[in-house]
XYZ file of C-alpha atoms in Angstrom:
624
model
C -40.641 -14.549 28.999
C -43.006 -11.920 27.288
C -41.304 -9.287 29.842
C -37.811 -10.477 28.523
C -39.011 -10.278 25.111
C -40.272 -6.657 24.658
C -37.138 -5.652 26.851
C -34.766 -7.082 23.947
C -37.353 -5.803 21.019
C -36.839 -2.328 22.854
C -32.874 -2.640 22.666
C -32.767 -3.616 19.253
C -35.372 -1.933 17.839
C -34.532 1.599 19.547
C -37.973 3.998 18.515
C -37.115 6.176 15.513
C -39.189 9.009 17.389
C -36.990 9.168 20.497
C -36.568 13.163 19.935
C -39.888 13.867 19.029
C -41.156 11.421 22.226
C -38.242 14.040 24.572
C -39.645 17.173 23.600
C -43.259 15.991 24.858
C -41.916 14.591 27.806
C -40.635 18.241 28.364
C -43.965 20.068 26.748
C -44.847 21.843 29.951
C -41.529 23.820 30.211
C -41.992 24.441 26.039
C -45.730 25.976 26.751
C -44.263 28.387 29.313
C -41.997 30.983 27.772
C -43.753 29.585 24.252
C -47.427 31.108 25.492
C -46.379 34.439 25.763
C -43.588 34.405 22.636
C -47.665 33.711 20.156
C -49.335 35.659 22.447
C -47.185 38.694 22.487
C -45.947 39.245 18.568
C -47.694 40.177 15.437
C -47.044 37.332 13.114
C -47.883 37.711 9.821
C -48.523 35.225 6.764
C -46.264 34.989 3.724
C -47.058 31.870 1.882
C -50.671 30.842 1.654
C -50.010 27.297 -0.270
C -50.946 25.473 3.415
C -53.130 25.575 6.473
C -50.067 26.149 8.852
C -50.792 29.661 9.576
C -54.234 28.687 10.629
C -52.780 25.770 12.914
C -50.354 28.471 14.193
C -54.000 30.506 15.569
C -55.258 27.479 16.790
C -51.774 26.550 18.631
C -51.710 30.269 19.904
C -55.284 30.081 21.531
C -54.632 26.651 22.964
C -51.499 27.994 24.894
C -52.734 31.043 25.833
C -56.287 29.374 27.563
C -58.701 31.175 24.652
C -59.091 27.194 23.664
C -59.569 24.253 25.426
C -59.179 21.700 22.974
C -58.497 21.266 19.284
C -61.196 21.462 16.974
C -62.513 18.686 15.217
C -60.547 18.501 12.518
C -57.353 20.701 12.852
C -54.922 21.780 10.377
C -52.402 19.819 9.489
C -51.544 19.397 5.721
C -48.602 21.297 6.051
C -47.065 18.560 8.443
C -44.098 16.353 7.757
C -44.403 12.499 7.604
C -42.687 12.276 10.980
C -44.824 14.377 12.521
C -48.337 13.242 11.313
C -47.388 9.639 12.378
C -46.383 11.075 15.874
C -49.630 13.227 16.404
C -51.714 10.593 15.440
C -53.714 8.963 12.761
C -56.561 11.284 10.794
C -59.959 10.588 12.342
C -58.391 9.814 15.842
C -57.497 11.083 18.928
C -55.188 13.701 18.811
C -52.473 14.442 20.965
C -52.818 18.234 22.101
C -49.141 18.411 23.281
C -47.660 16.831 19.952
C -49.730 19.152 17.881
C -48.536 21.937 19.986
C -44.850 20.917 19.342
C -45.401 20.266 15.393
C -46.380 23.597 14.638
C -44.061 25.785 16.979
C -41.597 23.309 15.133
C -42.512 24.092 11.527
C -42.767 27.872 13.189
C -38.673 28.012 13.430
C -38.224 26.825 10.129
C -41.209 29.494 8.605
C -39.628 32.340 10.538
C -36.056 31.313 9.011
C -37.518 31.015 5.335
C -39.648 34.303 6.163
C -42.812 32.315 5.151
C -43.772 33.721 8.212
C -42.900 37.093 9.903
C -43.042 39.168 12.667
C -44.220 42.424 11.907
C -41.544 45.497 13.044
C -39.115 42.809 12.696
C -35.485 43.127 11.464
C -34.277 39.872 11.102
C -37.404 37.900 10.863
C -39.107 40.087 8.452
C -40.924 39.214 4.793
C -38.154 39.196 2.377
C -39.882 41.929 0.497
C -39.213 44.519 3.167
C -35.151 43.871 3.135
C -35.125 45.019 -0.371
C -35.831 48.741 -1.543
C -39.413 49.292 -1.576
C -41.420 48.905 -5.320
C -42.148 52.563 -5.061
C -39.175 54.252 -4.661
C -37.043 51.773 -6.960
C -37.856 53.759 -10.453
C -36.571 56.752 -9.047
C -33.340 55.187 -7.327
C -32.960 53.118 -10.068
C -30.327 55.171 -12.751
C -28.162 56.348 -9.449
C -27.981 52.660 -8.435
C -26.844 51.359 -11.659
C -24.219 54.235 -11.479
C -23.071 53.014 -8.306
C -23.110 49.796 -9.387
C -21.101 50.660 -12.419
C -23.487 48.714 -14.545
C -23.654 49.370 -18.354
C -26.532 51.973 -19.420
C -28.360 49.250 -21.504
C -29.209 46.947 -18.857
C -29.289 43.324 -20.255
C -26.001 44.299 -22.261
C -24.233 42.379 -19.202
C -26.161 39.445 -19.897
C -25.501 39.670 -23.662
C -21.786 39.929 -22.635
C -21.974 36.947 -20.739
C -23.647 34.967 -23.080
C -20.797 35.947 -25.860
C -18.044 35.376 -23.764
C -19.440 31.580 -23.450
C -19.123 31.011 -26.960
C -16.137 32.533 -27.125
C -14.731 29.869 -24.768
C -16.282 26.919 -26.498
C -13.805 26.121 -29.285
C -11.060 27.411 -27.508
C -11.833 24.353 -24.400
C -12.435 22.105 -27.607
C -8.775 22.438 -28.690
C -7.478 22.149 -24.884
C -9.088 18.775 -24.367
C -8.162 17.505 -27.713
C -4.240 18.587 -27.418
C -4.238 16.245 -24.142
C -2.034 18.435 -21.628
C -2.675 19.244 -17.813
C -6.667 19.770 -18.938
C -7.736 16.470 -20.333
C -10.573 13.487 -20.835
C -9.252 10.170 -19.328
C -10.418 6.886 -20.587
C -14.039 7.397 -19.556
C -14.905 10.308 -20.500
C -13.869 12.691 -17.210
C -12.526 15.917 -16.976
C -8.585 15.797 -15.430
C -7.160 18.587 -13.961
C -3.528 18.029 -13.228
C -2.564 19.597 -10.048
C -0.332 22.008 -10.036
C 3.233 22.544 -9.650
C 4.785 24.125 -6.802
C 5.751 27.572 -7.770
C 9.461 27.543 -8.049
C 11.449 30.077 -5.621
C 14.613 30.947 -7.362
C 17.360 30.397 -5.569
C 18.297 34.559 -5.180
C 14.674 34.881 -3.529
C 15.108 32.133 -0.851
C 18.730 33.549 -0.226
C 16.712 37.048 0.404
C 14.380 35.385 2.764
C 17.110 33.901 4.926
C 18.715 37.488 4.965
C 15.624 39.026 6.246
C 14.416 36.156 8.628
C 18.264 36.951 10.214
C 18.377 40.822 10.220
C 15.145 41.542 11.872
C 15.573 42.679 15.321
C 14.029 40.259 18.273
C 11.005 42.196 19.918
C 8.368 41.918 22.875
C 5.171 41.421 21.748
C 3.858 44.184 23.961
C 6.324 46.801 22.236
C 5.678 46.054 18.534
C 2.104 47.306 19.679
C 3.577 50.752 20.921
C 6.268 51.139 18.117
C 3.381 50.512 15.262
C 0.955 52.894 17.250
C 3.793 55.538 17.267
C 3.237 55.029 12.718
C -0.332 54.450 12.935
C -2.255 56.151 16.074
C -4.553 53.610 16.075
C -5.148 54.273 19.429
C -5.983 57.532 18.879
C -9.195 55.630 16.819
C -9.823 53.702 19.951
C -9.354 55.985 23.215
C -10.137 59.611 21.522
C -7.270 62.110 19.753
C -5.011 62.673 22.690
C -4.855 59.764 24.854
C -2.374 59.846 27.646
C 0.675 57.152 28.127
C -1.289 55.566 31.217
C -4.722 55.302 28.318
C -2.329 53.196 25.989
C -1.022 50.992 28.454
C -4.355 49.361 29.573
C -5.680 49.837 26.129
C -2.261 47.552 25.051
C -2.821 45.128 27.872
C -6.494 45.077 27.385
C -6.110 44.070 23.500
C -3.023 41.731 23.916
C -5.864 39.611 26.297
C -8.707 39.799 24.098
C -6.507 39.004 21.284
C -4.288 36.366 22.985
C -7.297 34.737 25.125
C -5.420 35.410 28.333
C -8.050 36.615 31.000
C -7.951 39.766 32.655
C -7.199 38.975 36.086
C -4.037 37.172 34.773
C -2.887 40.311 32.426
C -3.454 42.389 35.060
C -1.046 40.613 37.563
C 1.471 40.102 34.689
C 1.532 43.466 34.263
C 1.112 44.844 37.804
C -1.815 47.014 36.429
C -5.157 47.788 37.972
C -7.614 45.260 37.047
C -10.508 47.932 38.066
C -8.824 49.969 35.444
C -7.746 47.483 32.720
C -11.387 46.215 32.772
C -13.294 49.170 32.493
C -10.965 49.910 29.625
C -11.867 46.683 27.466
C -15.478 47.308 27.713
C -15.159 50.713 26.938
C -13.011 51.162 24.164
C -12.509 48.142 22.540
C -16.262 47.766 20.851
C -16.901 46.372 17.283
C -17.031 49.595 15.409
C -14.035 51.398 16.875
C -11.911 48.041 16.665
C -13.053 47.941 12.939
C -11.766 51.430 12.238
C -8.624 50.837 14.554
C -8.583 47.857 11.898
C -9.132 50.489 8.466
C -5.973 52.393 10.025
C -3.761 49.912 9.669
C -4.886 48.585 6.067
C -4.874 52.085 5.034
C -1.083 51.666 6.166
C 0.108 49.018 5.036
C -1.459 49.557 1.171
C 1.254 52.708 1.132
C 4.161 50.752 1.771
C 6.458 50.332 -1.336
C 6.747 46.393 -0.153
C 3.186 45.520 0.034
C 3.023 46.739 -3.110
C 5.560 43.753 -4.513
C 2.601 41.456 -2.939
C -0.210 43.336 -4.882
C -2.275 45.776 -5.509
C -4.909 45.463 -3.195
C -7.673 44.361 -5.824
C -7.787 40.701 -4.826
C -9.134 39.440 -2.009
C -10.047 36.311 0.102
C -11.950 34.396 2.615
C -11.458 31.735 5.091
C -12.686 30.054 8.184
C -10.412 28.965 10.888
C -12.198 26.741 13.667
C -11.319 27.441 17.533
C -13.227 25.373 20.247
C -15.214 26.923 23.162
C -15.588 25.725 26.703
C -18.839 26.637 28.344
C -22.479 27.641 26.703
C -22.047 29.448 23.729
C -24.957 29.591 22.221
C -23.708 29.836 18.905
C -20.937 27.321 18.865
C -21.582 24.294 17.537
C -20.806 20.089 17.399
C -18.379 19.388 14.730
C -16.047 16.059 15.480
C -13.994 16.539 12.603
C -12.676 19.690 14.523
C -13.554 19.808 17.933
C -13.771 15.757 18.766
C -16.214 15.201 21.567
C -16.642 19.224 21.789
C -18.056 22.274 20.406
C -16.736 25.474 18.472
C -16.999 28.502 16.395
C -15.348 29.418 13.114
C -13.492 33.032 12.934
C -14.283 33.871 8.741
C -11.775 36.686 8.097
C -10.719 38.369 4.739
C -7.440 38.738 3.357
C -5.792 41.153 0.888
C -3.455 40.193 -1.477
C -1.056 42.612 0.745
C -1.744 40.440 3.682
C -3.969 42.807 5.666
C -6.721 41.437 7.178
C -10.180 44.330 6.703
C -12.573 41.933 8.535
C -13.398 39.198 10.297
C -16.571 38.018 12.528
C -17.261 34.378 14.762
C -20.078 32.325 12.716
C -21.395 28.981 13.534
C -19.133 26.328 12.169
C -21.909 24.227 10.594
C -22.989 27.397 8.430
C -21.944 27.401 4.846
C -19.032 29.973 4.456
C -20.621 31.266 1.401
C -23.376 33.111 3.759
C -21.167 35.484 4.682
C -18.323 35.759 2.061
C -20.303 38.970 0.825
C -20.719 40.971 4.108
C -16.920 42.654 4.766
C -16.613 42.887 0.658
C -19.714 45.256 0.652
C -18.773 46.529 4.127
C -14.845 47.730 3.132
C -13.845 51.067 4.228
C -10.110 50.889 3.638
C -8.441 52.388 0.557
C -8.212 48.916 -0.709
C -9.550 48.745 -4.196
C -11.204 45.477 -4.670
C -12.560 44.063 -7.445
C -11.520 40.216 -7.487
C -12.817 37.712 -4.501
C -11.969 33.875 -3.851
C -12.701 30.873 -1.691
C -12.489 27.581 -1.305
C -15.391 25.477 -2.224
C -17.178 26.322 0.929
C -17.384 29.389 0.241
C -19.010 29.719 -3.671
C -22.550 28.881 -4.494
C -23.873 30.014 -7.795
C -26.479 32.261 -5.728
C -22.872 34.372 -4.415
C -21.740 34.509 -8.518
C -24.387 35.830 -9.490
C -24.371 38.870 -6.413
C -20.602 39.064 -6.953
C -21.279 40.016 -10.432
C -24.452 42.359 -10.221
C -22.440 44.233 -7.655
C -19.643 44.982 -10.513
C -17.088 42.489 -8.523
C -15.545 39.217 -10.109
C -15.996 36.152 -8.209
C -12.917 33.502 -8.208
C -12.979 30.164 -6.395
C -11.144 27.404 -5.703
C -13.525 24.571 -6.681
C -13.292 21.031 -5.787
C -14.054 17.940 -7.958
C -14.691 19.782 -11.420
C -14.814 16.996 -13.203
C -18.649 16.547 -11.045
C -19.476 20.674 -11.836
C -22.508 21.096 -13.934
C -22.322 23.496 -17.054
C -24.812 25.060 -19.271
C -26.114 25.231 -22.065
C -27.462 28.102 -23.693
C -31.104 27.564 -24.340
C -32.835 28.046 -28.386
C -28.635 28.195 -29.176
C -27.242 25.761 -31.516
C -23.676 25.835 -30.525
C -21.074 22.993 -30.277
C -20.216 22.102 -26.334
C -16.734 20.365 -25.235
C -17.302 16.740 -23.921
C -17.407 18.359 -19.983
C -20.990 17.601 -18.041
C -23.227 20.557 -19.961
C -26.012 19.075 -18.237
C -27.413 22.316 -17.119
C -29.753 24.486 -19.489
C -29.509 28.726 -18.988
C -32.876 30.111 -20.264
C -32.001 33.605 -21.112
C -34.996 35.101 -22.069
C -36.401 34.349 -18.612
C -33.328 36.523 -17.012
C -33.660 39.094 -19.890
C -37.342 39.680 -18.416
C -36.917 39.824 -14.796
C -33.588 41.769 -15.375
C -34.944 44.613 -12.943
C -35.416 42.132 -10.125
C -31.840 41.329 -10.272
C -30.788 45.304 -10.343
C -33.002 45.647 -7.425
C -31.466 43.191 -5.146
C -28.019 44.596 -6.045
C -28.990 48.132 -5.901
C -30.517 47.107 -2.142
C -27.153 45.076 -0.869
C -25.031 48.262 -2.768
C -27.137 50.765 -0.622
C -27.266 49.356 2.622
C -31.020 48.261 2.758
C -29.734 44.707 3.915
C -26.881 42.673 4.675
C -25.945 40.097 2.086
C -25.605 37.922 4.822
C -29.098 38.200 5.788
C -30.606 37.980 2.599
C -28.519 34.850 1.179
C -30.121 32.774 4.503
C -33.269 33.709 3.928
C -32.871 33.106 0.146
C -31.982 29.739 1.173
C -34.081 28.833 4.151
C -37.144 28.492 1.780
C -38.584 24.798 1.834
C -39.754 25.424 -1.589
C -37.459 27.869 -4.106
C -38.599 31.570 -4.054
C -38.569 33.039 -7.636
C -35.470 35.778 -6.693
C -33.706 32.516 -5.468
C -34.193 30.685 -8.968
C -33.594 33.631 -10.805
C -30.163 34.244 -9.201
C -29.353 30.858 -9.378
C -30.013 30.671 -13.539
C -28.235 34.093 -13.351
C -25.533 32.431 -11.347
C -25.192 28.834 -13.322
C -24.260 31.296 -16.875
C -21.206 33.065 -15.035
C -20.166 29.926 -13.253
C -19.799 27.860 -16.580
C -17.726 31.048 -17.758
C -15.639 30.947 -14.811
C -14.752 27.082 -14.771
C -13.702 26.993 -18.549
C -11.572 30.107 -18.046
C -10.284 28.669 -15.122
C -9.252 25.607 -16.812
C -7.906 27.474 -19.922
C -5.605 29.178 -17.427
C -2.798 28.331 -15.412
C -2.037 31.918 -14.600
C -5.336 32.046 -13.108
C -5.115 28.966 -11.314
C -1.718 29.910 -9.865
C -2.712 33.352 -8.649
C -5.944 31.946 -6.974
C -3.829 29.346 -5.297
C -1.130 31.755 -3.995
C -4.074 34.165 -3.008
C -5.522 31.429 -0.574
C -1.896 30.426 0.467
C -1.490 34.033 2.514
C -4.907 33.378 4.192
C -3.306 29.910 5.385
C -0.225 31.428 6.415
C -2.245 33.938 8.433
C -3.904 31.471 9.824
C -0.900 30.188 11.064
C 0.163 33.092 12.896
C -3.569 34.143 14.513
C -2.825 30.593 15.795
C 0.191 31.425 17.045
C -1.052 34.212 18.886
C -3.610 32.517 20.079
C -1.590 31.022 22.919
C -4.278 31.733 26.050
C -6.899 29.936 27.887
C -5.877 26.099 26.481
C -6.734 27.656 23.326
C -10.764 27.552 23.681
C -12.572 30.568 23.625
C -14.765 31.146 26.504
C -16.839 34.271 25.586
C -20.527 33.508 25.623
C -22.541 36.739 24.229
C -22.062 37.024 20.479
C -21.073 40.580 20.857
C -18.185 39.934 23.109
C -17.154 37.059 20.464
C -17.346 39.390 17.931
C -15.115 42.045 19.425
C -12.656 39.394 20.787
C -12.250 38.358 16.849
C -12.253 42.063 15.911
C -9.466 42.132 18.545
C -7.375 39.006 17.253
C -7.877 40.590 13.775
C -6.113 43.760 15.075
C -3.787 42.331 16.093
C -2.422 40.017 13.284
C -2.412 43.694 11.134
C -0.553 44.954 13.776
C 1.951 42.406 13.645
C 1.824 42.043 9.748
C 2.407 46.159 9.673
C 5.116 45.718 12.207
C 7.228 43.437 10.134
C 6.381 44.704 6.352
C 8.017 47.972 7.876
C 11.315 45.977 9.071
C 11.263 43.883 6.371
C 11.662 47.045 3.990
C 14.436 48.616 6.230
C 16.369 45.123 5.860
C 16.026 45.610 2.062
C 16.883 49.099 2.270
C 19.802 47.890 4.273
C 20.801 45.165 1.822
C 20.873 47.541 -0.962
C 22.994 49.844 1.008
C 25.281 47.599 1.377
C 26.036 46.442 -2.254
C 23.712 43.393 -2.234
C 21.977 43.187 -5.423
C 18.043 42.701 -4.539
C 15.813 41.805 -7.542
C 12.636 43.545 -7.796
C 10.830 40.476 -8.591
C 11.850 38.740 -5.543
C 10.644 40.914 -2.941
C 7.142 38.830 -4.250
C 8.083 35.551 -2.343
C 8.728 37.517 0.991
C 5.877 37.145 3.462
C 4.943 39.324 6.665
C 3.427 36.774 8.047
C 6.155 35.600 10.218
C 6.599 35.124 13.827
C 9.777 34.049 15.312
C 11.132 36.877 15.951
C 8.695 38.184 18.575
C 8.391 36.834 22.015
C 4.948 36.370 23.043
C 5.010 34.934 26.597
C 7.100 38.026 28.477
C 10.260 37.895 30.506
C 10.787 36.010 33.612
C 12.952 36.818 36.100
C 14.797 34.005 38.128
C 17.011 36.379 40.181
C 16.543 35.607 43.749
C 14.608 38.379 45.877
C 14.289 37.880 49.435
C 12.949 40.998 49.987
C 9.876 40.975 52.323
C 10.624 37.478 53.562
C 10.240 36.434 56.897
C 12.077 33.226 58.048
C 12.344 32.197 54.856
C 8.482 32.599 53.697
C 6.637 35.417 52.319
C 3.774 37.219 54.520
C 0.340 36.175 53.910
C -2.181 37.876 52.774
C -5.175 39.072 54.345
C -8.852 37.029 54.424
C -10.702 40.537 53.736
């Protein structure tokens, strides 16, 4: 009965520990490669408000045989709840493995925060060292600013700021009070009506159906050699005079990186030499020389007189777009909503308003897409002359408006539930505040004096010192808020409460931001498209073959998007030739981002061939 009875406690009362409880079970395999990993690195300290550094020696000495046992009384304020409870009570035995585990534990999370770091480290070093160094900033610091395009009084852009807020304060006043699309509903919240859908006149949609008739049916395999023959982007890729047998594998070997069709099967497809198609793909298509085959095209397509009817190339945008994996890929990662029962990584490219894609990378899918919506903005090398970025919610935190603005750019998202969005106040101001949540409080005086800090992280993303990537997950890995993270934040809170009452003062705005995000979508929609191999799941395992694989897929949307802005004009061109009376304004509602037109899967050939048959059968082949 007593048997029975802690059998059914143990099934209905599962331990809340199980985890913790596997990773002991599994402690000797942990002390192996972990033994050396202490042993072999320079770790240094960056936060001395704990004893973990000094559990992190003791841990070290254990696994490395300098110590045979934990002292008396070990270190261990700087534990979690869970993990104090699991070691064991204070005063009592110990459990050596436990301990062990707890610290290389609250190791990971140090080394992410850079609390801790590893000295001749890149990615895991203090954050101090990814910025430019104290004494070299006064002498870099009136060529940054110029770079930066920042005023010569520096806190004038705060000043600006702070004027422009109570600028918009009466004017929001009079928009709730009038009642229309931006109003207070019976309690008090903030409703935005959604809008409209833009209305296509009738002469645009009668344009679209021209050109979705008139342009000409082609292989997928010989848009890439007519838009090469503009372009020479594979003169970026194979050298400046590559031969016609160079372009074919390089054509085959991009068309199965960027369609997920494996080698073996392109190369039988295509009758060419998989020896030779394979060496070509891991020579010549590489990140950097598929990012510059990548420039050549957006360099391209900004000089056509159509793109030009899209925009000017000063907006931009970012998305993710999730594809599932099949095997170990380290980076991919469990998210049901998406992938089900599976696992898979999220493709975060950048659109221009012109429909060119200038970059893309894989990321983990449960990362925040604000991490990265910096990295290809800072990292442009096309003629594109960008000055205006948006997202979707995912991708805006008030840490990325305040580096959007310090870096002279203008920061534009799509934000969800506004009606929850926290505004500020101006602090030692007494100004009159719309009935919207101004719950926040800006303290300008403490950004006025730690002004320089802010130029200094700019100036370092502006120059190249670090990624913005890098430094926004380190900002926010800290357990406890590092003083550049809550400056940039306050920063951050003043321009978003600009930004959400000029969004809601303006419908052009909201429009353009919408329609902005709308090409990404549709470009989606087409990289899906040509996404057609391998049941759709990527299968590349080493981040830098994901990365070039999206480099590749990213290629080859431009190439497709160049292909048919160039038709698209010669249809208009056509149309106009022939008497037919096309508007200027509605070459704006055509989009390149179209796809029926082009055959993707090849021809087939059902002809029969009974050539080489014997009785009816072909020969086999030989065992060797």
């Amino acid at each position: 009965m007593q048997q029975a009875l802690a059998t059914a406690q143990a099934l209905t009362q599962p331990a809340k520990r199980s985890y913790l409880e596997f990773l002991e079970a599994h402690y000797a395999a942990i002390k192996r490669f972990s033994a050396p990993l202490l042993a072999d690195l320079d770790w240094e300290n960056a936060f001395t408000g704990d004893d973990f550094f000094a559990a992190l020696l003791v841990v070290r000495d254990l696994l490395t045989g300098t110590r045979r046992q934990l002292p008396p009384q070990p270190p261990r304020a700087f534990m979690a709840p869970a993990w104090q409870a699991f070691v064991g009570a204070t005063g009592g035995p110990l459990s050596v493995p436990a301990y062990a585990l707890s610290v290389l534990a609250t190791l990971r999370e140090r080394l992410r925060s850079g609390d801790v770091y590893v000295r001749h480290s890149r990615k895991h070093a203090s954050l101090d060292s990814y910025l430019i160094p104290l004494n070299q900033w006064p002498a870099l610091r009136a060529d940054a600013c110029a770079q930066l395009g920042l005023p010569a009084v520096p806190v004038q852009q705060l000043d600006d700021h702070l004027h422009e807020l109570e600028g918009h304060l009466p004017r929001m006043e009079q928009i709730l009070r009038e009642g229309g699309d931006i109003r207070l509903n019976a309690q008090g919240e903030l409703v935005v009506t959604p809008l409209a859908a833009a209305e296509v006149p009738v002469s645009a949609q009668e344009l679209a159906a021209q050109v979705g008739q008139r342009l000409p049916l082609v292989e997928l395999s010989e848009l890439l050699g007519e838009v090469d023959a503009w372009t020479g982007f594979s003169r970026v890729l194979l050298g400046p005079e590559p031969v016609a047998a160079q372009r074919a594998l390089l054509y085959a070997a991009l068309l199965a990186a960027a369609c997920n069709i494996p080698l073996t099967d392109m190369a039988r497809s295509t009758a060419l030499d998989y020896q030779a198609l394979w060496w070509v793909a891991s020579n010549y298509l590489r990140e950097d020389a598929l990012k510059q085959a990548t420039t050549c095209l957006v360099n391209y397509q900004y000089r056509q007189p159509l793109a030009a009817a899209w925009g000017g190339g000063t907006l931009s945008s970012s998305d993710g777009q999730r594809f599932p994996v099949r095997g170990h890929v380290r980076a991919a990662r469990a998210l049901p909503r998406y992938y089900g029962y599976g696992q898979g990584l999220t493709f975060y490219t950048h659109t221009a308003d012109q429909y060119s894609q200038f970059g893309s990378r894989a990321i983990a899918s449960t990362v925040r897409d604000a991490t990265y919506v910096l990295d290809e903005v800072l990292g442009n090398e096309t003629e594109l002359p960008l000055l205006e970025h948006t997202t979707d919610t995912h991708g805006y935190t008030d840490l990325v408006f305040a580096l959007f603005d310090l870096l002279g750019l203008r920061f534009s998202p799509r934000l969800r539930d506004l009606k929850d969005q926290r505004l500020c106040k101006i602090q030692g101001r007494d100004l009159v505040y719309p009935s919207l949540k101004f719950t926040a409080r800006f303290h300008p005086e403490f950004v006025r004096r730690h002004w320089d800090e802010l130029l200094r992280v700019a100036a370092s993303l502006k120059l190249g010192y670090v990624t913005s990537s890098l430094l926004i997950s380190k900002l926010q890995a800290y357990p406890r808020q590092h003083q550049l993270t809550t400056l940039l934040q306050e920063y951050g809170r003043l321009l978003k409460t600009n930004f959400i009452l000029r969004y809601l003062q303006s419908q052009p705005l909201r429009r353009r931001i919408h329609a902005q995000l709308n090409k990404g979508e549709q470009l989606h929609a087409l990289r899906s498209w040509l996404w057609f191999g391998g049941d759709g799941a990527l299968r590349r395992q080493q981040d830098e073959q994901q990365q070039e694989t999206v480099r590749c897929l990213n290629l080859l949307t431009n190439l497709v998007v160049v292909w048919n802005t160039r038709y698209m004009q010669e249809v208009v061109a056509q149309l106009r030739r022939e008497g037919e009376a096309v508007a200027a304004e509605d070459l704006r509602f055509l989009s390149p981002a179209r796809y029926r037109h082009i055959n993707r899967l090849g021809r087939y050939s059902f002809l029969p061939d009974e050539t080489g048959l014997l009785a009816g059968l072909r020969p086999l082949r030989t065992g060797a």
